[in-house]
Short mmCIF file of C-alpha atoms in Angstrom, two decimals:
data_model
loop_
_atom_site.label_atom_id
_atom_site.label_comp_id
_atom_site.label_asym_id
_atom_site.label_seq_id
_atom_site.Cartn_x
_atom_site.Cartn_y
_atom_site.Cartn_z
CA UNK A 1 0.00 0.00 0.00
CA UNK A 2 2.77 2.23 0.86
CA UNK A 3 5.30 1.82 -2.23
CA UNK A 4 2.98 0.76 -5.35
CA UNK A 5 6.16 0.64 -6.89
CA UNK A 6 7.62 -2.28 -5.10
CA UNK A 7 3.78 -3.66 -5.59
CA UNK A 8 4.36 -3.81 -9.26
CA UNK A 9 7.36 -5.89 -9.31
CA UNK A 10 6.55 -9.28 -10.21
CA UNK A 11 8.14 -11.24 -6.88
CA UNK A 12 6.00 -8.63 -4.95
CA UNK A 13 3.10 -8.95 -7.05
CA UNK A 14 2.35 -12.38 -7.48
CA UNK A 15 2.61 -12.54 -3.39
CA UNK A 16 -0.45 -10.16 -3.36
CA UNK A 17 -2.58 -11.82 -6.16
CA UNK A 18 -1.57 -14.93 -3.96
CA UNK A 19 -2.64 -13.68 -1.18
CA UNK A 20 -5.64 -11.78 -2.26
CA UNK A 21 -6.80 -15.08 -4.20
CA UNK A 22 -6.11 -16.84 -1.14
CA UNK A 23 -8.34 -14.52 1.28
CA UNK A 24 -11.44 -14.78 -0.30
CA UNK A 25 -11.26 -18.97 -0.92
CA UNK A 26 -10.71 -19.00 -4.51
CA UNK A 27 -8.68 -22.02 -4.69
CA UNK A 28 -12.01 -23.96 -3.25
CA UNK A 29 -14.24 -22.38 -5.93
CA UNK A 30 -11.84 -22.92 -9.12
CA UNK A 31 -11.21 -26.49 -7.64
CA UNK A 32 -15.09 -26.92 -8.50
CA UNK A 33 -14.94 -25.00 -11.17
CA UNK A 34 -17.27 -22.66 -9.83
CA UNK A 35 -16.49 -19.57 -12.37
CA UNK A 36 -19.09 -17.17 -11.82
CA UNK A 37 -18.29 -16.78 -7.50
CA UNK A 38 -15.00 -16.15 -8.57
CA UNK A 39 -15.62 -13.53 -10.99
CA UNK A 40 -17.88 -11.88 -8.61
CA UNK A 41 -15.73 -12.21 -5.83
CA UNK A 42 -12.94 -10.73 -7.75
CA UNK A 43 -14.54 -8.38 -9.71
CA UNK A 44 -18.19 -7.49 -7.66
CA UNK A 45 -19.81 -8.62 -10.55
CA UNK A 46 -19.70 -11.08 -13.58
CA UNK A 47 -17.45 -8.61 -15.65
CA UNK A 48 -14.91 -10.42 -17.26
CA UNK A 49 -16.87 -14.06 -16.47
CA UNK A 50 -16.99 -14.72 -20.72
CA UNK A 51 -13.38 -14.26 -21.17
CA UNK A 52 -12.04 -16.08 -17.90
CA UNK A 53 -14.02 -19.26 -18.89
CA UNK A 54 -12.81 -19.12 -22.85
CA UNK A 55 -9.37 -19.13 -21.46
CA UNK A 56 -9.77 -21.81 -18.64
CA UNK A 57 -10.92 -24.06 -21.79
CA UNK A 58 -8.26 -22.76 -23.80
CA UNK A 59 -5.88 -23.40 -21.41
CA UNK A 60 -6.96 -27.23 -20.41
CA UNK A 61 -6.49 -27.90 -23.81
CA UNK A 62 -3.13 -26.68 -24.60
CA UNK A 63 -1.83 -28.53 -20.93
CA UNK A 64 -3.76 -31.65 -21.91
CA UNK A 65 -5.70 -31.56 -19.12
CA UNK A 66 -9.33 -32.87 -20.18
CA UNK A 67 -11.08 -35.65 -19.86
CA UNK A 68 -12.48 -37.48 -22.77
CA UNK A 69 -15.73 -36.60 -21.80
CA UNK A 70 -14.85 -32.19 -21.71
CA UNK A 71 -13.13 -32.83 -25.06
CA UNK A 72 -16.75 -33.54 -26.76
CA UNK A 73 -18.71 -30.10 -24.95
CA UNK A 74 -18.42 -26.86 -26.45
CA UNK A 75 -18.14 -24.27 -23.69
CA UNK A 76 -18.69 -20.61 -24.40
CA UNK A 77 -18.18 -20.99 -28.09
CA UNK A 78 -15.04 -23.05 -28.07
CA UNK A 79 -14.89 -26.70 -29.56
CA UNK A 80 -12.44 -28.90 -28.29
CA UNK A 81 -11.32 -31.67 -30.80
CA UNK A 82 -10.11 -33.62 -27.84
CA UNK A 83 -7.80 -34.73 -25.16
CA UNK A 84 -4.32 -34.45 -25.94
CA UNK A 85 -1.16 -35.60 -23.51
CA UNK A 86 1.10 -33.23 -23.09
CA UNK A 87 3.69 -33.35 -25.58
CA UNK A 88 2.14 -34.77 -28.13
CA UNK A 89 3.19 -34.12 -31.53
CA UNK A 90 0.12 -31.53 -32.33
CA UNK A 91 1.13 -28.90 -29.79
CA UNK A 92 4.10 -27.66 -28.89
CA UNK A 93 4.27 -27.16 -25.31
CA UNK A 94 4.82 -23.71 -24.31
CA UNK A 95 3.55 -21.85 -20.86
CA UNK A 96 0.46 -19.81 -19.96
CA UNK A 97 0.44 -17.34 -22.12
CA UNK A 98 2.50 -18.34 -24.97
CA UNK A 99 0.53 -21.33 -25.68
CA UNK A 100 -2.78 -19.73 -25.31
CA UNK A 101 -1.61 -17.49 -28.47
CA UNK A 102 -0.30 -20.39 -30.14
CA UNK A 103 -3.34 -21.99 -29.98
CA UNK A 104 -5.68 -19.11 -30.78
CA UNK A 105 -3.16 -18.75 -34.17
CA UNK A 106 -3.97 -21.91 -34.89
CA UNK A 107 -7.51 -21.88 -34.57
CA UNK A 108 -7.79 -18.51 -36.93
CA UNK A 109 -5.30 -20.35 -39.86
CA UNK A 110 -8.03 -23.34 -39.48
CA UNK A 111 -11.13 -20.89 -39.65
CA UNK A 112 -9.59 -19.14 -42.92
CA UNK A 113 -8.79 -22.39 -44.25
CA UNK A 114 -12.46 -23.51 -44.34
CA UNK A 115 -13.38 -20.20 -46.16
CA UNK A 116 -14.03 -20.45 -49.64
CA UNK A 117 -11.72 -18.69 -51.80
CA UNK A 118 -12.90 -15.59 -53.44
CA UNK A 119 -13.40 -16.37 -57.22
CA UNK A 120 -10.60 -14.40 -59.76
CA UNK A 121 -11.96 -11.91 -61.89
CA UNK A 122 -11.22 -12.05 -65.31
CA UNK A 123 -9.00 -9.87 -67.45
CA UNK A 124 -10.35 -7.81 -69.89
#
């Protein structure tokens, strides 16, 4: 509180996300999966609720951490193909963030690949 500065550092800021996550029993509610207390214990409301469950699916994926049965739902928009062990040839391993962008890159080159090409025009 008294030197935002040293706040910002990463050592020093990770301790108070820790401990902030910690103080209002988090771990308990992601453990269940239990999205929308978190979001409005973190945020007072369910801003941000969309985005935090895209990229708990997103991120499952890329750790090859679903079950069979998760591989098969659709949740919030995003198909998984299914489960993968980590290191498998299809996705390089990579952490948190990284491999979230990986991932989203590849999903974008698949989505344009699907899209009919634009016929030529002809020369006159």
């Amino acid at each position: 509180v008294n030197d935002p500065q040293l706040a910002a550092t990463p050592e020093v800021g990770f301790r108070i996300a820790g401990l902030f996550w910690k103080r209002r029993g988090l771990n308990e509610l992601a453990d269940q999966e239990m999205f929308k207390q978190i979001t409005k214990r973190i945020n007072g409301g369910l801003n941000g609720l969309d985005d935090r469950l895209k990229y708990y699916a997103l991120a499952k994926k890329v750790l090859g951490a679903e079950s069979p049965k998760e591989s098969l739902r659709t949740t919030r928009g995003i198909r998984t193909s299914g489960s993968r062990a980590v290191g498998s040839t299809d996705i390089e391993f990579r952490r948190g963030f990284e491999a979230i962008e990986a991932e989203k890159a590849r999903v974008r080159k698949r989505k344009q690949a699907r899209k009919p090409a634009k016929p030529h025009k002809k020369k006159s």
